[in-house]
Structure formats: structure tokens, C-alpha cells
CSV table of C-alpha atoms in Angstrom, one decimal:
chain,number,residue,atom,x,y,z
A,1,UNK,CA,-47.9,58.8,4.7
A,2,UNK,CA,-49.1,55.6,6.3
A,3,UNK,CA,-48.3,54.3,9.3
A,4,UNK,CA,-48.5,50.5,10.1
A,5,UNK,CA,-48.0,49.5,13.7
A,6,UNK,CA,-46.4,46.2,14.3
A,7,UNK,CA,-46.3,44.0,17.4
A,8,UNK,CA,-42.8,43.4,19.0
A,9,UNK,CA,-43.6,39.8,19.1
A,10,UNK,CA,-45.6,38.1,16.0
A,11,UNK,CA,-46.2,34.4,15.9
A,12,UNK,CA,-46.1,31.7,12.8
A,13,UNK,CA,-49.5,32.2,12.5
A,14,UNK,CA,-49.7,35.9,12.3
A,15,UNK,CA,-47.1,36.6,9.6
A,16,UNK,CA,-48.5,35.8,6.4
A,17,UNK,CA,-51.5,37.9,6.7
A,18,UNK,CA,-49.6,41.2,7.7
A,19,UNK,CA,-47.1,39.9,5.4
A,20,UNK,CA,-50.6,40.2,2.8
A,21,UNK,CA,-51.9,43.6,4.1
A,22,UNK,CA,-48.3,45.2,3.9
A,23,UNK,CA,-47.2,44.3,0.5
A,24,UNK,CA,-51.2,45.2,-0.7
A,25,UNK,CA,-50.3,48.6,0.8
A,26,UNK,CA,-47.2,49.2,-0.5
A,27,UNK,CA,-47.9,48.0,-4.1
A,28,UNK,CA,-50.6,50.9,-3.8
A,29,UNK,CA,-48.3,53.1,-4.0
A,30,UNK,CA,-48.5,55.1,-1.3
A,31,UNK,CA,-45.5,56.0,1.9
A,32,UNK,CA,-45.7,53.6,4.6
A,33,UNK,CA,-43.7,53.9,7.9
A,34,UNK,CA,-43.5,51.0,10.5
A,35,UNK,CA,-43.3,51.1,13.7
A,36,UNK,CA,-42.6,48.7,16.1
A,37,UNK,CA,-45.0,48.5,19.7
A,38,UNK,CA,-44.2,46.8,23.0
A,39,UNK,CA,-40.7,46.6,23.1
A,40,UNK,CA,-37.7,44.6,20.9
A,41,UNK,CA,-39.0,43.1,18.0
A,42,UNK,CA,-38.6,39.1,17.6
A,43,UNK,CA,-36.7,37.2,15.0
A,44,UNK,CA,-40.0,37.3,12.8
A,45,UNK,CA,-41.1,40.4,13.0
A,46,UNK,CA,-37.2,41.9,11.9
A,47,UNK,CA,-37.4,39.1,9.0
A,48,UNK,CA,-40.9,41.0,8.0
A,49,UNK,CA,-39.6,44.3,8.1
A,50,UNK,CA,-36.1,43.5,6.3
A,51,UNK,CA,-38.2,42.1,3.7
A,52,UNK,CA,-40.3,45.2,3.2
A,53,UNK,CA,-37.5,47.6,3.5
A,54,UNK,CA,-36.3,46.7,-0.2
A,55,UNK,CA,-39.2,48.9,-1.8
A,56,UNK,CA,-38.6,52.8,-2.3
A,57,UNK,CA,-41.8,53.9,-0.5
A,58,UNK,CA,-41.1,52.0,2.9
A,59,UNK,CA,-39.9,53.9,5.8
A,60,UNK,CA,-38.5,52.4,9.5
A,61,UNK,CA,-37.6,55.3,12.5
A,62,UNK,CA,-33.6,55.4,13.1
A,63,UNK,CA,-34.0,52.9,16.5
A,64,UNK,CA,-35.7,50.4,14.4
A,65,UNK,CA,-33.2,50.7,11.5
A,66,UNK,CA,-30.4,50.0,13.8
A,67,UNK,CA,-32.0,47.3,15.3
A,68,UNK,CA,-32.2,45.6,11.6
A,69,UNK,CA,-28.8,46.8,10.2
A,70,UNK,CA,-27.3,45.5,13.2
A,71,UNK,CA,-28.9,42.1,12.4
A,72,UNK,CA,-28.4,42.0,9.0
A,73,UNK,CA,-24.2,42.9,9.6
A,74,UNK,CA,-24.5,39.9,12.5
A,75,UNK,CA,-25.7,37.4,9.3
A,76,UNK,CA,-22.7,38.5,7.3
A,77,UNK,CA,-20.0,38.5,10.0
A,78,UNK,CA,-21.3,34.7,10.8
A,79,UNK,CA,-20.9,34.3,6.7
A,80,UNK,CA,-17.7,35.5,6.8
A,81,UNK,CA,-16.5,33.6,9.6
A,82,UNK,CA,-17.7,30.5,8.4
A,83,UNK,CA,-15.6,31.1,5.1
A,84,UNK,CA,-12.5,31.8,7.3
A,85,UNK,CA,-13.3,28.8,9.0
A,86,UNK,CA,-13.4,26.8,5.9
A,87,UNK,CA,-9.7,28.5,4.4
A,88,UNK,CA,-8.4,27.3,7.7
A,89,UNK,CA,-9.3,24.1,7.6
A,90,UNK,CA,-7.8,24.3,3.9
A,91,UNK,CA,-4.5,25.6,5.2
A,92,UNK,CA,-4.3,23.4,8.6
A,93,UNK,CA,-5.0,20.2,6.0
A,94,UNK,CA,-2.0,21.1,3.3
A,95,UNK,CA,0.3,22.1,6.1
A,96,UNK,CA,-0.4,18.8,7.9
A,97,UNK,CA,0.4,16.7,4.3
A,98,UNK,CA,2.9,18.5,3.5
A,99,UNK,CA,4.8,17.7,6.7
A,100,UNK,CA,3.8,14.2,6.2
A,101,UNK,CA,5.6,13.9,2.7
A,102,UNK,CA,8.4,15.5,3.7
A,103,UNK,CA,9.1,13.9,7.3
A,104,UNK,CA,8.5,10.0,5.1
A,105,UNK,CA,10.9,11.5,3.0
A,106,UNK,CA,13.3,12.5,5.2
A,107,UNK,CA,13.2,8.7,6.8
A,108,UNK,CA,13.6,7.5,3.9
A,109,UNK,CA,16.5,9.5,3.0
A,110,UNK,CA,17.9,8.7,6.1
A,111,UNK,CA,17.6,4.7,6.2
A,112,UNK,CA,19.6,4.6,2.7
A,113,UNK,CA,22.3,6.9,3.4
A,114,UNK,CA,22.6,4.6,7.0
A,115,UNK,CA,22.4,1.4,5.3
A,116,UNK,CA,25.2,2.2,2.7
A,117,UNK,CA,27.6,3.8,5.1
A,118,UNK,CA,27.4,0.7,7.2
A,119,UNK,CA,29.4,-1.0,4.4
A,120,UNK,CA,32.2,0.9,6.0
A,121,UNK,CA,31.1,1.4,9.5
A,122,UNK,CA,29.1,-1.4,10.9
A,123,UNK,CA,29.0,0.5,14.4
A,124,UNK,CA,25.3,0.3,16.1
A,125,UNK,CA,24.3,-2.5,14.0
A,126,UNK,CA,23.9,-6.3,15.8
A,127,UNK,CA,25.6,-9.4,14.8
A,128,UNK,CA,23.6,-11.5,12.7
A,129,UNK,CA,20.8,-8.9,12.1
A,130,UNK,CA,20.4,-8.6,8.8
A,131,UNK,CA,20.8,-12.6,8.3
A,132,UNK,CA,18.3,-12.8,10.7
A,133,UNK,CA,15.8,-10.2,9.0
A,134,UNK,CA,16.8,-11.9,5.8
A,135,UNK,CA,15.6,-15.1,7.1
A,136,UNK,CA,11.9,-13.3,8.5
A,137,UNK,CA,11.3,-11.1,5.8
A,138,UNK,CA,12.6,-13.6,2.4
A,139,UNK,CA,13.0,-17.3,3.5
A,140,UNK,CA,9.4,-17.6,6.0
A,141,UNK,CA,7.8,-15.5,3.1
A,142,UNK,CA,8.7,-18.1,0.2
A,143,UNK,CA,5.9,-20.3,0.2
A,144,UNK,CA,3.3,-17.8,1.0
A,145,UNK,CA,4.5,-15.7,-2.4
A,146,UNK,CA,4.7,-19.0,-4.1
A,147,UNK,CA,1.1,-20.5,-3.7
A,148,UNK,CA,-0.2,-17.1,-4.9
A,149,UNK,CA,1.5,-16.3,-7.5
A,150,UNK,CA,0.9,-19.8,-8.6
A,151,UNK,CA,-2.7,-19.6,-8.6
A,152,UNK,CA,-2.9,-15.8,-9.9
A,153,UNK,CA,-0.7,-17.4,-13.1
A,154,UNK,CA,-3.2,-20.6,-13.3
A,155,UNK,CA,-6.6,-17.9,-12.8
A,156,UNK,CA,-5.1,-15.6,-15.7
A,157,UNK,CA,-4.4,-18.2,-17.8
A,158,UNK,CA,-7.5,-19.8,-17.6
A,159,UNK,CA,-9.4,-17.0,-18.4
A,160,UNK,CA,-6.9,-15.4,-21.2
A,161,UNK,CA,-7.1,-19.7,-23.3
A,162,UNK,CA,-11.0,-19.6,-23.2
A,163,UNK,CA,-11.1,-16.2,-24.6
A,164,UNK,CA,-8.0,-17.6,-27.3
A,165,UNK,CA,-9.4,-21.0,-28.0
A,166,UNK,CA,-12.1,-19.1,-29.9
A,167,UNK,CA,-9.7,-18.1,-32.1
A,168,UNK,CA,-6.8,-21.0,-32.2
A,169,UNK,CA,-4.8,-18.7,-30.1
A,170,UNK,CA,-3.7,-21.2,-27.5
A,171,UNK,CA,0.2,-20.6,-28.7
A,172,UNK,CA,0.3,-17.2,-27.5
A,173,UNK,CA,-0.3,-18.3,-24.4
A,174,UNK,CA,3.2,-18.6,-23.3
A,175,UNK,CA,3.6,-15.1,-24.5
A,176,UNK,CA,1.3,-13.3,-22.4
A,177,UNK,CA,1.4,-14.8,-19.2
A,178,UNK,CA,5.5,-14.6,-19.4
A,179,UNK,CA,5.0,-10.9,-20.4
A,180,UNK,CA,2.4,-10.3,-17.2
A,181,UNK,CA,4.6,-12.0,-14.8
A,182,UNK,CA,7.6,-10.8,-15.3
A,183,UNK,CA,7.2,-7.1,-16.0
A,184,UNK,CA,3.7,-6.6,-13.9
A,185,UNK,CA,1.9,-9.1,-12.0
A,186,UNK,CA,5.3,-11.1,-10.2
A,187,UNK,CA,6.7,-7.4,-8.2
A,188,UNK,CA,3.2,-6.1,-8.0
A,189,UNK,CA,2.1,-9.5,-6.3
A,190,UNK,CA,5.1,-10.1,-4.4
A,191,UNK,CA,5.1,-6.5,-3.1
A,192,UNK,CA,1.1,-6.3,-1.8
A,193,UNK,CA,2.2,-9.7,0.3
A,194,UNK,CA,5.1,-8.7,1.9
A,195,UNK,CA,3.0,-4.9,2.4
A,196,UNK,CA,0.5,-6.8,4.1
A,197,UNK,CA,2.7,-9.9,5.8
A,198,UNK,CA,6.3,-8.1,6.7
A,199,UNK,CA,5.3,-4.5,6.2
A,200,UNK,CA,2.1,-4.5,9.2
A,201,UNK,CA,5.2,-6.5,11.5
A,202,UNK,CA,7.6,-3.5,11.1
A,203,UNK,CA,5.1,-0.9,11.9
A,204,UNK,CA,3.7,-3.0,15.2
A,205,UNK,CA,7.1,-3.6,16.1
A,206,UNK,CA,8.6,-0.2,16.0
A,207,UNK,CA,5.2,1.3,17.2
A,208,UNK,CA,5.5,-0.2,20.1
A,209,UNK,CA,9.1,0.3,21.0
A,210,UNK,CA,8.2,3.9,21.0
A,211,UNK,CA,5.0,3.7,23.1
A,212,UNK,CA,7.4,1.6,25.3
A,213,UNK,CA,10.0,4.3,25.2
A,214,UNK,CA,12.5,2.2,23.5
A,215,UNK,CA,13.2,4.4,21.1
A,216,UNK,CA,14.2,7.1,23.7
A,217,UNK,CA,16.5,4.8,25.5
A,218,UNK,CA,18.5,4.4,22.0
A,219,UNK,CA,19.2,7.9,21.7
A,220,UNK,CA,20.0,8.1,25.4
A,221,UNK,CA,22.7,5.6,25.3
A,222,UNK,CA,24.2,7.8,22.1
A,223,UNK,CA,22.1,5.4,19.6
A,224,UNK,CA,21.1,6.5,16.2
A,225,UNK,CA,17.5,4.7,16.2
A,226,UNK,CA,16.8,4.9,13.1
A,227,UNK,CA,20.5,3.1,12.0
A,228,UNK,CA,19.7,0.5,14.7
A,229,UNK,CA,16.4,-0.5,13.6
A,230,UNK,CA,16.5,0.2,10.1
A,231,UNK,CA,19.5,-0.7,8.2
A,232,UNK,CA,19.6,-4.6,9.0
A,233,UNK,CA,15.8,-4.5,7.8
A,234,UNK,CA,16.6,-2.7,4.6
A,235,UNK,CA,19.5,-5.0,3.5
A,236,UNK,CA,17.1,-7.9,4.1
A,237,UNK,CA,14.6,-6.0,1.9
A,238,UNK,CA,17.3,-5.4,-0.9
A,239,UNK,CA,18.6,-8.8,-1.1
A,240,UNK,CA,15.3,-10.9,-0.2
A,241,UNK,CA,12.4,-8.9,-2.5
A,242,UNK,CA,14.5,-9.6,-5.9
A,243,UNK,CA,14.5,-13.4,-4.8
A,244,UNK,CA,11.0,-13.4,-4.0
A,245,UNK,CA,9.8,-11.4,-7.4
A,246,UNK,CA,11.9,-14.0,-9.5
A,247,UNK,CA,10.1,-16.9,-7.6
A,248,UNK,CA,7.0,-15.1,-8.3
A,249,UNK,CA,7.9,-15.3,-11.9
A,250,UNK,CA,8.5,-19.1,-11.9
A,251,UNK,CA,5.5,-19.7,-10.1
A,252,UNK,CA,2.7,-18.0,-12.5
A,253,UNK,CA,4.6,-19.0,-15.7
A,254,UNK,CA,4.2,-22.9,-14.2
A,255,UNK,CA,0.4,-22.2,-13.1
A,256,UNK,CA,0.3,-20.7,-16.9
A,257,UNK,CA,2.1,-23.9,-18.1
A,258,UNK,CA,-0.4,-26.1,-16.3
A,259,UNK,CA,-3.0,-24.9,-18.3
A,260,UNK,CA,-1.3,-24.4,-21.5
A,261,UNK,CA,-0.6,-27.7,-21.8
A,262,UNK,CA,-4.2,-28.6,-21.1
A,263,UNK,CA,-5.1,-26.6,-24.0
A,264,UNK,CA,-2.5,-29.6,-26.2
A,265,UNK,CA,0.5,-26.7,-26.0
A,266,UNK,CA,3.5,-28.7,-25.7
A,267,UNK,CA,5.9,-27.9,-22.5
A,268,UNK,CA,8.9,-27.2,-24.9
A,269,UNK,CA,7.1,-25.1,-26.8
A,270,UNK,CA,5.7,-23.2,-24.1
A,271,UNK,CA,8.8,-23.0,-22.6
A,272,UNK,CA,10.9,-21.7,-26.0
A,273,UNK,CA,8.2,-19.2,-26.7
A,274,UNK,CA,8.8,-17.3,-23.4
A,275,UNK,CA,12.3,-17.3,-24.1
A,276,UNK,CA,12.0,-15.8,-27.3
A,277,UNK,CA,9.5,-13.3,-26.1
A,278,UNK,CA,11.5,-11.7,-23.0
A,279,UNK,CA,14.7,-9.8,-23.3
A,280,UNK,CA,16.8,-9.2,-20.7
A,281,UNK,CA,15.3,-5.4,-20.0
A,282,UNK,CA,12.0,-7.1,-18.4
A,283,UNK,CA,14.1,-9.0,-16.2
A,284,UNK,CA,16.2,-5.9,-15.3
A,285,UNK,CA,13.1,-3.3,-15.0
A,286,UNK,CA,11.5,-5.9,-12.7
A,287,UNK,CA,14.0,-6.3,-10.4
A,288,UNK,CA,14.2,-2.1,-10.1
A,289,UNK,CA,10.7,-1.9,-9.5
A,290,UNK,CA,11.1,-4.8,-6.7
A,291,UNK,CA,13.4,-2.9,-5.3
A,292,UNK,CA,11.6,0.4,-5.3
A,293,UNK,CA,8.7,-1.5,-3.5
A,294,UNK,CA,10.4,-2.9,-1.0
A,295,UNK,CA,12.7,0.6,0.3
A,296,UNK,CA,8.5,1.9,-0.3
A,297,UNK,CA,7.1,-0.5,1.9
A,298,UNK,CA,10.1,-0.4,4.6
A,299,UNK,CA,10.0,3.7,4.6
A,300,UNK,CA,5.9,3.7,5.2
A,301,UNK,CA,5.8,1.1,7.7
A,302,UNK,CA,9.2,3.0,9.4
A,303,UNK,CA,7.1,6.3,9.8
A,304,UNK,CA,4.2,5.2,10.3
A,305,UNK,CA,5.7,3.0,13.4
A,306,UNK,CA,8.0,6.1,15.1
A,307,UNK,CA,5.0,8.7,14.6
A,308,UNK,CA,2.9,6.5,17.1
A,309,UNK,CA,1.5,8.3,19.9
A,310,UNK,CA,-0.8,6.8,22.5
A,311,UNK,CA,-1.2,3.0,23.4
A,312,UNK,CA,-1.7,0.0,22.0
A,313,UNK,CA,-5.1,1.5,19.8
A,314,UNK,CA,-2.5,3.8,18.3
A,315,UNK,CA,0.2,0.8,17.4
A,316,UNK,CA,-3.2,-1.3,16.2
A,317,UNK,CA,-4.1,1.7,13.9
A,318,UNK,CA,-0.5,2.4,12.7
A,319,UNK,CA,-0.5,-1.0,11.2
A,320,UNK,CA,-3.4,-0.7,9.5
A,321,UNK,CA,-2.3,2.4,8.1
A,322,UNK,CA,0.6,1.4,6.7
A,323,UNK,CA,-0.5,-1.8,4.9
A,324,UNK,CA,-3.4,0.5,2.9
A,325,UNK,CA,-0.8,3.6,2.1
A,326,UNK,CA,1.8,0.9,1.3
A,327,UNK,CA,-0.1,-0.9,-1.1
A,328,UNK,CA,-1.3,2.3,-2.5
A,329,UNK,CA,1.9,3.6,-3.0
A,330,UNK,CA,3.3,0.4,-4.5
A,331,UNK,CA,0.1,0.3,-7.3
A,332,UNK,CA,0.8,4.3,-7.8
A,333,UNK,CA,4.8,3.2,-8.4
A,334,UNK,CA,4.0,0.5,-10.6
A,335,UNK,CA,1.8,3.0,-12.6
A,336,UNK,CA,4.6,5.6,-12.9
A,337,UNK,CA,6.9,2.9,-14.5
A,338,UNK,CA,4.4,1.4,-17.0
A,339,UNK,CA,3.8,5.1,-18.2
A,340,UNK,CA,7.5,5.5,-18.3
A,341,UNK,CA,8.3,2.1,-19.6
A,342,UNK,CA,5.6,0.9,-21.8
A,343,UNK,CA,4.4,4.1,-23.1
């Protein structure tokens, strides 16, 4: 047997030549023990001998196999902790959605059953509130919803006659345009601007009345907050969002007509053709999904303003928050009913 002494301490520049004359030795076949001089070995000199221990005819004395075992069993417990670390992070992140979903849902649950009973109890609920919300959230939003749905009708248009003036398909025109207002474009556009105009004011609004403990004080004086704030704001949404979709309508199928009639399509014929191509079910679906947008829009806004906590950063970030989820949700909604609808 052979016995190769090692230094307790080998540099960089050291270890590839003993790392030479080792593995020259051992693939001559012959026993090899190491041994270790001058105290506890360094970081590169156990790397060196871990490496050498996987052939049959190398040997280490019991300190220095202890020494390595003990090393090697320290890499796999930091291994393992780093996977536990990782299935913790896991578990904290589902646990932490889950109660998202199901505290939104809760508030949402809540603000309808509130909002209906007040048709027979009106206790808790101001004079005038919900005509004044109705006045905020529909009436101030008219113009805004107008002008952009307007130009959205004029922009598709455009684009869909040049395409169809290749073809001498300038009287379908009507068709498609009435078709993408009234069942897509006039909720999904009348729902991303009152996410981002009247949604972002609710969040800010309740945000701050619980960083200003406002909130607290309602339930002190035997208040049910969220029947308080909510219910005159829902009733507003319910009767003002179907108004605002059908004006919607009206304005892209005139921004359509605009350009229809630029392309020699007559205004009674444009007109007649829509009428023959909607039934009343596309009127009816997109009132529903107005409706689902707007108790969507209210609920995210609602839970994203009472689960504020901080200052005014956090009220600042709660609004942001729940314009993006809200106009993600109202996209993922409108998917759901063109799958169920359309499909």
C-alpha cells in the first residue's frame, strides 16, 4: 500500500498537479491511503479527497473519513433545506390566493345580499345616496364613454371597409360593426372606462376611510360598513352600466355609419341592415354581461379599498391594483361568455 501525504491547506495553484499524481497512481493500480498533515484540512483539499474516494483502491483513516462524511451530509442537509424552503414558499403562495378569492368573494356576496334587502329595509343607508352615486358613476361618465366608443366604432370600421372594398363588401358593413358593438366591443369598452375612471375612485375612497379609521368608527356606532358604503354604489352600478353600454352601442354604430356612408352605403340601408341582423338575445346577453362587469368592478375595487394597510403609498397602490385586476377580470368574464355564448 501507498501512502500519499497531503497538506491541510492546498492553494488554487497546487491542486491540479496532485490532483495529476494521485489519479496517475491510482489508475496504476495499486492501494493508496491519504493522510492529511498539519491540522484540519481546507475546503480544497476535502474536495480532492472526496473526489478520490470514489475508486475501490483508495483508502482515508477514520478521523479523516468523518471529517469528509460530515461535509458531504452538511451539502445534502443545505439541499434539503433549500427544497423545503422552496415547498414553503409553494404552500405560503396558494394559501395567501386562496384567502384572496374567497375573502373578494365573500364581499361580494355580502354587497348583493345588502343591496337587495335594502328594498325592504333601507336602515344605514343615506338619503339621496344612491341618486347621488347614480349621478357620479352614470351621468359625469356619459360623455367620456361616448367619445370612445365613437371613435373605436369609426377606427374599426375604417379598417374592416378597406379590407371589404376589395371585394364590393361595403354592405356588410352595417352587419359587423352592429354585431361587435352590441354583443362585444360596447360592455367590454364601457366596462375598462368605468374600471379605470369610477372603479380607481371607489378603491381611493374607501382606502382611505380605513387608513383614517372611518371604517372602525361605523362598526363602533353599530354600523354595518360594508351596507353603508356599498349598497347606494351598487344600485348606481346596476341601473347606470346598462345605460352607459346601450350608449356605447349608439355611439360606434354612428362612428360605423359615418364611414359607411363614405363608402356610398345609404343611411337607411345601413340602418335596416342592423336591424335585420340583431335579435333581441344580443341586446339581452349584453346587458347581463354589463351587469356582471359592473358588481366585478365594484367587488374588486371594494376589497381592494378595505384590505388597505399603511398610509397613503398603500391607498396609491390599492388603486392601481384594482384598475389592472378589474380589467383583467372584466376581459377573462367576457371570454367565459363568448365561449359559452358563441361557441
Amino acid at each position: 500500500m501507498e501512502e500519499i501525504k497531503l497538506g491541510n491547506k492546498i492553494s488554487y495553484n497546487e491542486i491540479s498537479g496532485i490532483e495529476e499524481n494521485i489519479l496517475f497512481l491510482i489508475k496504476s493500480g495499486n492501494k493508496i491511503e491519504i493522510t492529511v498533515e498539519g491540522g484540519y484540512p481546507n475546503s480544497l483539499c476535502r474536495a480532492l479527497i472526496r473526489k478520490t474516494l470514489k475508486y475501490d483502491n483508495v483508502n482515508v483513516n477514520d478521523e479523516l473519513k468523518k471529517i469528509i462524511n460530515f461535509d458531504m451530509e452538511d451539502a445534502e442537509s443545505s439541499t434539503q433545506k433549500k427544497k423545503e424552503l422552496l415547498l414553503e414558499k409553494i404552500g405560503t403562495s396558494v394559501i395567501e390566493n386562496w384567502n384572496k378569492i374567497y375573502f373578494f368573494f365573500v364581499i361580494m356576496v355580502d354587497m348583493i345580499f345588502y343591496s337587495f334587502q335594502t328594498i325592504f329595509n333601507r336602515k344605514f343607508i343615506m338619503k339621496n345616496d344612491i341618486s347621488r352615486n347614480l349621478y357620479y358613476i352614470g351621468y359625469k361618465a356619459i360623455n367620456i364613454v361616448f367619445l370612445l366608443a365613437f371613435l373605436i366604432g369609426l377606427t374599426i370600421t375604417v379598417q374592416a371597409a378597406l379590407q371589404m372594398a376589395k371585394f364590393g363588401g361595403q354592405g356588410y358593413l352595417a352587419t359587423l360593426i352592429g354585431l361587435a358593438m352590441l354583443k362585444e366591443l360596447g360592455p367590454l369598452i364601457t366596462a375598462i372606462i368605468i374600471s379605470g375612471r369610477t372603479g380607481s375612485s371607489i378603491a381611493a375612497e374607501i382606502g382611505t376611510m380605513v387608513v383614517m379609521e372611518e371604517v372602525d368608527a361605523l362598526q363602533t356606532m353599530g354600523i354595518k360598513p360594508l351596507k353603508f358604503i356599498l349598497t347606494p354604489k351598487f344600485w348606481a352600478f346596476t341601473f347606470a352600466m346598462p345605460i352607459l353600454t346601450l350608449i356605447a352601442d349608439l355611439a360606434g354604430i354612428v362612428g360605423g355609419m359615418l364611414v359607411a356612408t363614405a363608402y356610398n352605403v345609404p343611411v337607411g340601408s345601413f340602418m335596416s341592415s342592423i336591424l335585420e341582423s340583431l335579435t333581441f338575445s344580443d341586446i339581452f346577453w349584453g346587458t347581463i354581461k354589463s351587469l356582471a362587469f359592473a358588481w366585478t368592478i365594484l367587488a374588486v375595487a371594494s376589497y381592494k379599498g378595505l384590505n388597505v394597510r399603511g398610509g397613503s403609498d398603500a391607498v396609491g397602490r390599492a388603486t392601481t391594483e384594482s384598475v389592472v385586476v378589474s380589467i383583467f377580470l372584466v376581459v377573462a368574464i367576457d371570454a367565459i361568455f363568448s365561449i359559452l355564448l358563441y361557441t
